[in-house]
Short mmCIF file of C-alpha atoms in Angstrom, two decimals:
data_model
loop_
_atom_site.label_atom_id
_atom_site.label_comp_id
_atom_site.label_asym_id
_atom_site.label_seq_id
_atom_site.Cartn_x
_atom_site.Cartn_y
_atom_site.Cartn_z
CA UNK A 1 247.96 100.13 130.06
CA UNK A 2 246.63 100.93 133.54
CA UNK A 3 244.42 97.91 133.54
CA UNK A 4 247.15 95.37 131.81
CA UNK A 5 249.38 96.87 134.68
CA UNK A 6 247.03 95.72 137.49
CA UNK A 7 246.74 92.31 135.77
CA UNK A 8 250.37 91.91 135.76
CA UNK A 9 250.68 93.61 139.58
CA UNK A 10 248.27 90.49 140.64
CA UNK A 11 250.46 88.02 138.90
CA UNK A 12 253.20 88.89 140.55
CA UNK A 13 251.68 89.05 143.21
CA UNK A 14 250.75 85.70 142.95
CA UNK A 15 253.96 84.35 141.95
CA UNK A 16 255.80 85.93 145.04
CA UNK A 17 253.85 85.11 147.72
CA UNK A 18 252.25 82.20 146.50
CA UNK A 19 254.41 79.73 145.22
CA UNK A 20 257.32 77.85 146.35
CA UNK A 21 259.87 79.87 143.80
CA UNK A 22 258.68 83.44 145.16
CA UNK A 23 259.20 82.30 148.83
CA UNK A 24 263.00 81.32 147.09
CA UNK A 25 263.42 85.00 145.73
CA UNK A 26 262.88 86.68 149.35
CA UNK A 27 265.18 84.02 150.58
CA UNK A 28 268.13 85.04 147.67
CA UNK A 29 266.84 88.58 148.68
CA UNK A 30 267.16 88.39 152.29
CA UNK A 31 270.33 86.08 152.65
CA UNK A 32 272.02 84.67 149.90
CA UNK A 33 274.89 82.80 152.15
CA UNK A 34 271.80 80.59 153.14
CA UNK A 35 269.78 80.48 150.15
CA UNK A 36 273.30 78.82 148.33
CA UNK A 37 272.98 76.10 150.63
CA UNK A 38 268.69 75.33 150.15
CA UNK A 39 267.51 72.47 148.04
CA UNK A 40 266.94 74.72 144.73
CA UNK A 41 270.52 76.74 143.86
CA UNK A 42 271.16 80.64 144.32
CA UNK A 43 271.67 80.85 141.34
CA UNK A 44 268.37 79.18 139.42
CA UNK A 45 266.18 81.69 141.38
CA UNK A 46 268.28 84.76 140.00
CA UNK A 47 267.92 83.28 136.86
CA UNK A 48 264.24 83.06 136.80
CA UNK A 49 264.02 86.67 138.19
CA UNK A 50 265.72 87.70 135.50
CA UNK A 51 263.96 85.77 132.91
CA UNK A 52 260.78 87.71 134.55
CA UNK A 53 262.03 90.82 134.67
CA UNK A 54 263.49 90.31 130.88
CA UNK A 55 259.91 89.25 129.80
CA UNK A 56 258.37 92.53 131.84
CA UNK A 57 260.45 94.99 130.32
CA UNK A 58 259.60 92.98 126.81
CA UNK A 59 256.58 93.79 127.31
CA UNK A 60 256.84 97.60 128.75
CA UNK A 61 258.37 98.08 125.31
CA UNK A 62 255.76 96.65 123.08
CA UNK A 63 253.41 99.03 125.56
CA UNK A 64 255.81 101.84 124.67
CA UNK A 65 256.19 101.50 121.01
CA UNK A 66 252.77 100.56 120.39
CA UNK A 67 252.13 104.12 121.89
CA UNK A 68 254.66 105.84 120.28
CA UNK A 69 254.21 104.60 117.18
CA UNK A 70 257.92 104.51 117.19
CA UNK A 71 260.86 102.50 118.06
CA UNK A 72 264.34 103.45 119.56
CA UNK A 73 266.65 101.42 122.33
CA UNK A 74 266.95 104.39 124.23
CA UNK A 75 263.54 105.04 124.94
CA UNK A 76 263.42 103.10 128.10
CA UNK A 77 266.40 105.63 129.37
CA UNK A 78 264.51 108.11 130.53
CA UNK A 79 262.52 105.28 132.94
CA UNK A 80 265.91 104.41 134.85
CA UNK A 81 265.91 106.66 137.85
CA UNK A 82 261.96 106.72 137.94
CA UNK A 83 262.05 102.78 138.82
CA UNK A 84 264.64 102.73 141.27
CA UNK A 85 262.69 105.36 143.42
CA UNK A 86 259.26 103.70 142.58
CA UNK A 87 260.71 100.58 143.68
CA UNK A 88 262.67 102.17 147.06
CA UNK A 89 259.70 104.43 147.76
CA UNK A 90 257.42 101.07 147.40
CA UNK A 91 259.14 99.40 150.02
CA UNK A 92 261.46 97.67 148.60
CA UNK A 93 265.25 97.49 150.43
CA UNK A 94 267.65 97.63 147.51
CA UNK A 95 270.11 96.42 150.31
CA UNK A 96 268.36 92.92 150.33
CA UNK A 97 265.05 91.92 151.92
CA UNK A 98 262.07 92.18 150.52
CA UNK A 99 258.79 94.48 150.04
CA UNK A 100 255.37 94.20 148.38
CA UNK A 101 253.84 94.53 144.48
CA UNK A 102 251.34 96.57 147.01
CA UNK A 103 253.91 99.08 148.37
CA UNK A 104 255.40 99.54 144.55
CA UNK A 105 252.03 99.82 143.20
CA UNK A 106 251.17 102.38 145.74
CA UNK A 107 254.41 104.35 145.05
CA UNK A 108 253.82 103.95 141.53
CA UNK A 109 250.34 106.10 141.89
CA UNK A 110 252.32 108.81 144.59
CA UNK A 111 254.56 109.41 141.86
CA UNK A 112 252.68 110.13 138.78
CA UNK A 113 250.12 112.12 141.54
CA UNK A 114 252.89 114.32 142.21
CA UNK A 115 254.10 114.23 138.24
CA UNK A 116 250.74 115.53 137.57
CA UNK A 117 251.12 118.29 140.05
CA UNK A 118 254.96 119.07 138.39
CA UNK A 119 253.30 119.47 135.04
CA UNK A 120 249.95 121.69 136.68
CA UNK A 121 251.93 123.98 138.36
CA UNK A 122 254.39 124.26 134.81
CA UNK A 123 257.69 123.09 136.51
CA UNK A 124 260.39 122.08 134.54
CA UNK A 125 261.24 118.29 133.96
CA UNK A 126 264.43 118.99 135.44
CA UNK A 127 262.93 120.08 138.81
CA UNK A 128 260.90 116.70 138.59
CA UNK A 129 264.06 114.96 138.13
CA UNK A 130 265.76 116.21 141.46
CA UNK A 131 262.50 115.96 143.38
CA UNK A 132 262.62 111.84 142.20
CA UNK A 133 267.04 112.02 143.20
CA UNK A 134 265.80 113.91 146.46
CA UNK A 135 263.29 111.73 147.47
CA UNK A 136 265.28 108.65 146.71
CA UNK A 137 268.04 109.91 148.70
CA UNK A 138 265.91 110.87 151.31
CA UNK A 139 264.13 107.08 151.65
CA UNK A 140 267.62 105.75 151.21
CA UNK A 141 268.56 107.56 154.38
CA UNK A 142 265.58 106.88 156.13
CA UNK A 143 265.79 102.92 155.76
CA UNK A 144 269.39 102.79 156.83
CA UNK A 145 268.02 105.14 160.13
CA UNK A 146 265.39 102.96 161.06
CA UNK A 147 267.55 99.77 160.04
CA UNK A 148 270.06 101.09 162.58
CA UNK A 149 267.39 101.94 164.81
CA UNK A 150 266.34 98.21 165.26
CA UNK A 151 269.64 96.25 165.10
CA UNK A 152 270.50 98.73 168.35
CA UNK A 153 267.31 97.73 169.85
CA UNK A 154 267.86 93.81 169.40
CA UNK A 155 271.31 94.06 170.49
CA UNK A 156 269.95 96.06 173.88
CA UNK A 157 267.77 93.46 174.14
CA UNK A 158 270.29 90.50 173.66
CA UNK A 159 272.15 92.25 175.97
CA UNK A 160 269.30 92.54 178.74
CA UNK A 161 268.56 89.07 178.50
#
């Protein structure tokens, strides 16, 4: 799986900062008044993302089953709050904006580094649970400081000028 992953990481990659249609996603991402009024539609970009993200998680649960030996539609539960902090603590603003498959690849490895350390040192799952709410909450907190932090500093400096 780790190698498929970085396959897949690239691709994305690719697709994102590469092509016409990923420059169209951080546009959506970043403003959506404007990106209604650009030549390709709000609206056919969020489809597509989903599309990709529906094909992903497609394949995440072939990955999973084919693992497990096993099927059930609950097993990708347990994965919720795990990728919404891999995805803040990667960079990405779940505000709107954008980040980098780097950033969420490099959370990705943080995460299970410190999962590994939960299970060495025999914690319980639930204290790795509210270390991933903690530190969610925590980078939640810190973007909107530092997003506050600069939209103070370009008004001063509107105001200077």
């Amino acid at each position: 799986p780790f190698v498929l992953m970085i396959i897949i990481a690239g691709a994305v990659g690719l697709w994102i900062n590469r092509t016409a249609l990923g420059l169209k996603v951080f546009l959506v991402g970043t403003n959506r008044k404007a990106a209604q009024y650009s030549v390709m539609g709000d609206r056919k970009v969020i489809a597509w993302v989903y599309l990709a993200s529906g094909f992903l998680s497609a394949l995440a649960g072939l990955i999973i089953a084919s693992r497990t030996s096993a099927a059930s539609p609950d097993f990708g539960s347990s994965y919720i709050l795990l990728a919404i902090v891999i995805v803040v603590l990667g960079g990405v603003n779940p505000m709107g904006g954008f980040g980098t498959v780097t950033g969420v690849i490099l959370a990705t490895v943080v995460l299970q580094m410190v999962s590994s350390g939960f299970n060495a040192l025999r914690f319980s799952q639930f204290f790795y649970l509210a270390a991933q709410g903690g530190v969610l909450i925590f980078v939640m907190i810190l973007n909107l400081v530092l997003e506050n932090r600069r939209t103070n500093k370009s008004i001063a400096k509107s105001l200077r000028s």
